[in-house]
Amino acid sequence: MSNPQPFRSRAGAASNGVPQGDTVAEYATYPEAQAAVDRLAKADFPVKQVSIVGSDLKSVERVTGAMSYGRAAGGGALTGAWFGMFLGLVLFIFSPSGASWPVLGAAVLVGAGFGMLFGIVSYSIRRRRRDFTSVMQVVAGSYSLVVETELGNRARNILNRPDAAETPASEA
């Protein structure tokens, strides 16, 4: 039995792996890599053939504050109110008897109440294990632009030209 080949996109990159081709530039930040792709696009480069590959990935968790019963109740109430508003709007729009605005308000209040209760109970259960709130993100140490091998020199030339952002390739 032969090994199945992974699906390859138009860029020749395996859809389930790291794109193959020439690394034409490397940047310290993602916005710099995006700006380089913008320069290529403005120069009429086939950007469907470009990939931004992040390397040296790190998980960063930024602590945003201390958790308390008040914050748990407030967050739960807000989430519950949104859910209640959604259900109230569904009832308001699709009700054959013509539900009124008080039904929508009641749905928001009931949702906020249940959300608050759920927030307090879930915080009580996990209280001593996690007494803070945080935001998690994955960041890369560097970002490389990878293009198909036959387009590598063209991409390098565009990125190394000082006027690449202003002059499309068809005018150059």
mmCIF file of C-alpha atoms in Angstrom:
data_model
loop_
_atom_site.group_PDB
_atom_site.id
_atom_site.type_symbol
_atom_site.label_atom_id
_atom_site.label_comp_id
_atom_site.label_asym_id
_atom_site.label_seq_id
_atom_site.Cartn_x
_atom_site.Cartn_y
_atom_site.Cartn_z
ATOM 1 C CA MET A 1 0.000 0.000 0.000
ATOM 2 C CA SER A 2 1.433 3.406 -0.952
ATOM 3 C CA ASN A 3 1.658 6.450 1.306
ATOM 4 C CA PRO A 4 -1.078 8.965 0.576
ATOM 5 C CA GLN A 5 0.212 12.361 -0.481
ATOM 6 C CA PRO A 6 -1.037 15.390 1.482
ATOM 7 C CA PHE A 7 -3.290 17.829 -0.323
ATOM 8 C CA ARG A 8 -1.230 20.587 -1.913
ATOM 9 C CA SER A 9 -2.563 24.086 -2.445
ATOM 10 C CA ARG A 10 -1.807 26.217 -5.501
ATOM 11 C CA ALA A 11 1.237 27.496 -3.656
ATOM 12 C CA GLY A 12 2.568 23.950 -3.469
ATOM 13 C CA ALA A 13 2.421 23.959 0.323
ATOM 14 C CA ALA A 14 1.030 20.944 2.092
ATOM 15 C CA SER A 15 -2.213 21.941 3.764
ATOM 16 C CA ASN A 16 -1.312 19.982 6.885
ATOM 17 C CA GLY A 17 2.297 21.076 7.259
ATOM 18 C CA VAL A 18 4.819 23.868 6.931
ATOM 19 C CA PRO A 19 4.827 25.538 3.498
ATOM 20 C CA GLN A 20 7.757 24.600 1.266
ATOM 21 C CA GLY A 21 9.683 27.035 -0.912
ATOM 22 C CA ASP A 22 12.194 29.870 -0.597
ATOM 23 C CA THR A 23 12.421 32.028 2.505
ATOM 24 C CA VAL A 24 12.709 35.503 1.011
ATOM 25 C CA ALA A 25 12.690 37.611 4.181
ATOM 26 C CA GLU A 26 12.559 37.323 7.962
ATOM 27 C CA TYR A 27 10.974 39.790 10.400
ATOM 28 C CA ALA A 28 10.934 40.227 14.159
ATOM 29 C CA THR A 29 7.225 41.109 14.379
ATOM 30 C CA TYR A 30 4.041 39.991 12.660
ATOM 31 C CA PRO A 31 3.071 43.544 11.560
ATOM 32 C CA GLU A 32 6.416 43.834 9.754
ATOM 33 C CA ALA A 33 5.717 40.576 7.898
ATOM 34 C CA GLN A 34 2.210 41.815 7.015
ATOM 35 C CA ALA A 35 3.667 45.064 5.681
ATOM 36 C CA ALA A 36 6.032 43.066 3.471
ATOM 37 C CA VAL A 37 3.123 41.075 2.033
ATOM 38 C CA ASP A 38 1.309 44.391 1.422
ATOM 39 C CA ARG A 39 4.372 45.632 -0.508
ATOM 40 C CA LEU A 40 4.317 42.472 -2.616
ATOM 41 C CA ALA A 41 0.586 42.888 -3.275
ATOM 42 C CA LYS A 42 1.014 46.519 -4.359
ATOM 43 C CA ALA A 43 3.717 45.376 -6.799
ATOM 44 C CA ASP A 44 1.264 42.910 -8.424
ATOM 45 C CA PHE A 45 3.032 39.867 -6.944
ATOM 46 C CA PRO A 46 0.803 36.747 -6.751
ATOM 47 C CA VAL A 47 0.302 36.878 -2.976
ATOM 48 C CA LYS A 48 -1.612 33.579 -3.033
ATOM 49 C CA GLN A 49 1.860 32.061 -3.329
ATOM 50 C CA VAL A 50 3.091 33.689 -0.071
ATOM 51 C CA SER A 51 2.997 32.260 3.450
ATOM 52 C CA ILE A 52 3.963 33.886 6.750
ATOM 53 C CA VAL A 53 5.589 31.265 8.960
ATOM 54 C CA GLY A 54 6.097 31.971 12.670
ATOM 55 C CA SER A 55 9.028 30.258 14.393
ATOM 56 C CA ASP A 56 10.100 29.796 18.021
ATOM 57 C CA LEU A 57 6.531 29.793 19.336
ATOM 58 C CA LYS A 58 5.897 30.702 22.955
ATOM 59 C CA SER A 59 2.736 30.653 25.029
ATOM 60 C CA VAL A 60 2.228 33.928 26.921
ATOM 61 C CA GLU A 61 -0.410 34.345 29.641
ATOM 62 C CA ARG A 62 -0.957 37.935 30.743
ATOM 63 C CA VAL A 63 -2.636 38.302 34.136
ATOM 64 C CA THR A 64 -5.377 40.934 33.903
ATOM 65 C CA GLY A 65 -6.517 41.035 37.512
ATOM 66 C CA ALA A 66 -7.543 39.259 40.669
ATOM 67 C CA MET A 67 -10.718 37.186 40.639
ATOM 68 C CA SER A 68 -13.353 37.730 43.316
ATOM 69 C CA TYR A 69 -16.959 36.804 43.940
ATOM 70 C CA GLY A 70 -17.985 40.248 42.688
ATOM 71 C CA ARG A 71 -16.101 39.867 39.395
ATOM 72 C CA ALA A 72 -17.466 36.324 38.959
ATOM 73 C CA ALA A 73 -21.019 37.557 39.580
ATOM 74 C CA GLY A 74 -20.605 40.551 37.267
ATOM 75 C CA GLY A 75 -19.075 38.541 34.434
ATOM 76 C CA GLY A 76 -21.711 35.839 34.775
ATOM 77 C CA ALA A 77 -24.518 38.405 34.818
ATOM 78 C CA LEU A 78 -23.194 40.093 31.693
ATOM 79 C CA THR A 79 -22.858 36.790 29.823
ATOM 80 C CA GLY A 80 -26.301 35.690 30.975
ATOM 81 C CA ALA A 81 -27.843 39.023 29.954
ATOM 82 C CA TRP A 82 -26.455 38.632 26.414
ATOM 83 C CA PHE A 83 -27.824 35.107 26.204
ATOM 84 C CA GLY A 84 -31.166 36.283 27.586
ATOM 85 C CA MET A 85 -31.270 39.107 25.039
ATOM 86 C CA PHE A 86 -30.661 36.601 22.245
ATOM 87 C CA LEU A 87 -33.471 34.312 23.439
ATOM 88 C CA GLY A 88 -35.755 37.297 24.039
ATOM 89 C CA LEU A 89 -35.153 38.580 20.505
ATOM 90 C CA VAL A 90 -35.885 35.134 19.086
ATOM 91 C CA LEU A 91 -39.171 35.053 21.015
ATOM 92 C CA PHE A 92 -39.908 38.657 20.048
ATOM 93 C CA ILE A 93 -39.351 38.072 16.340
ATOM 94 C CA PHE A 94 -40.834 34.593 15.894
ATOM 95 C CA SER A 95 -43.711 34.674 18.381
ATOM 96 C CA PRO A 96 -47.078 34.129 16.642
ATOM 97 C CA SER A 97 -48.899 36.053 19.366
ATOM 98 C CA GLY A 98 -46.668 39.115 18.993
ATOM 99 C CA ALA A 99 -44.491 39.119 22.095
ATOM 100 C CA SER A 100 -43.929 42.605 23.437
ATOM 101 C CA TRP A 101 -40.942 44.585 24.750
ATOM 102 C CA PRO A 102 -41.545 43.495 28.362
ATOM 103 C CA VAL A 103 -40.917 39.882 27.277
ATOM 104 C CA LEU A 104 -37.539 40.937 25.887
ATOM 105 C CA GLY A 105 -36.689 42.804 29.118
ATOM 106 C CA ALA A 106 -37.745 39.849 31.257
ATOM 107 C CA ALA A 107 -35.587 37.490 29.185
ATOM 108 C CA VAL A 108 -32.566 39.760 29.717
ATOM 109 C CA LEU A 109 -33.170 39.936 33.479
ATOM 110 C CA VAL A 110 -33.733 36.187 33.861
ATOM 111 C CA GLY A 111 -30.614 35.491 31.765
ATOM 112 C CA ALA A 112 -28.565 37.890 33.902
ATOM 113 C CA GLY A 113 -29.829 36.223 37.088
ATOM 114 C CA PHE A 114 -29.004 32.710 35.940
ATOM 115 C CA GLY A 115 -25.632 33.881 34.576
ATOM 116 C CA MET A 116 -24.778 35.516 37.900
ATOM 117 C CA LEU A 117 -25.714 32.365 39.789
ATOM 118 C CA PHE A 118 -23.665 30.182 37.425
ATOM 119 C CA GLY A 119 -20.664 32.540 37.679
ATOM 120 C CA ILE A 120 -20.684 32.473 41.483
ATOM 121 C CA VAL A 121 -21.080 28.678 41.662
ATOM 122 C CA SER A 122 -18.311 28.000 39.120
ATOM 123 C CA TYR A 123 -15.946 30.431 40.896
ATOM 124 C CA SER A 124 -16.714 28.746 44.240
ATOM 125 C CA ILE A 125 -15.762 25.367 42.798
ATOM 126 C CA ARG A 126 -12.397 26.471 41.360
ATOM 127 C CA ARG A 127 -11.629 29.243 43.837
ATOM 128 C CA ARG A 128 -8.309 28.165 45.368
ATOM 129 C CA ARG A 129 -6.880 26.834 42.094
ATOM 130 C CA ARG A 130 -7.199 30.023 40.057
ATOM 131 C CA ASP A 131 -7.800 33.340 41.821
ATOM 132 C CA PHE A 132 -6.934 35.550 38.835
ATOM 133 C CA THR A 133 -8.115 36.381 35.335
ATOM 134 C CA SER A 134 -5.810 36.292 32.343
ATOM 135 C CA VAL A 135 -5.543 36.405 28.576
ATOM 136 C CA MET A 136 -3.599 33.687 26.748
ATOM 137 C CA GLN A 137 -1.799 34.135 23.424
ATOM 138 C CA VAL A 138 0.801 32.388 21.300
ATOM 139 C CA VAL A 139 3.641 34.571 19.979
ATOM 140 C CA ALA A 140 6.512 33.780 17.632
ATOM 141 C CA GLY A 141 10.147 34.811 17.962
ATOM 142 C CA SER A 142 10.410 35.529 14.232
ATOM 143 C CA TYR A 143 8.272 35.504 11.090
ATOM 144 C CA SER A 144 9.509 34.307 7.701
ATOM 145 C CA LEU A 145 8.009 34.981 4.270
ATOM 146 C CA VAL A 146 7.998 31.784 2.235
ATOM 147 C CA VAL A 147 7.153 31.764 -1.492
ATOM 148 C CA GLU A 148 7.264 29.161 -4.247
ATOM 149 C CA THR A 149 10.825 28.521 -5.356
ATOM 150 C CA GLU A 150 10.340 29.903 -8.891
ATOM 151 C CA LEU A 151 9.041 33.209 -7.468
ATOM 152 C CA GLY A 152 11.745 33.663 -4.808
ATOM 153 C CA ASN A 153 14.037 36.021 -6.742
ATOM 154 C CA ARG A 154 11.133 38.193 -7.897
ATOM 155 C CA ALA A 155 9.874 38.546 -4.307
ATOM 156 C CA ARG A 156 13.367 39.427 -3.008
ATOM 157 C CA ASN A 157 13.787 42.066 -5.725
ATOM 158 C CA ILE A 158 10.435 43.670 -4.872
ATOM 159 C CA LEU A 159 11.142 43.687 -1.137
ATOM 160 C CA ASN A 160 14.645 45.117 -1.590
ATOM 161 C CA ARG A 161 13.503 47.946 -3.889
ATOM 162 C CA PRO A 162 13.059 51.205 -1.953
ATOM 163 C CA ASP A 163 10.091 52.244 -4.134
ATOM 164 C CA ALA A 164 8.297 48.867 -4.079
ATOM 165 C CA ALA A 165 5.266 50.269 -2.274
ATOM 166 C CA GLU A 166 4.587 52.951 -4.887
ATOM 167 C CA THR A 167 5.421 51.303 -8.238
ATOM 168 C CA PRO A 168 3.465 48.251 -9.454
ATOM 169 C CA ALA A 169 5.475 45.693 -11.421
ATOM 170 C CA SER A 170 3.516 46.439 -14.619
ATOM 171 C CA GLU A 171 4.744 50.065 -14.540
ATOM 172 C CA ALA A 172 8.376 49.268 -13.631
#
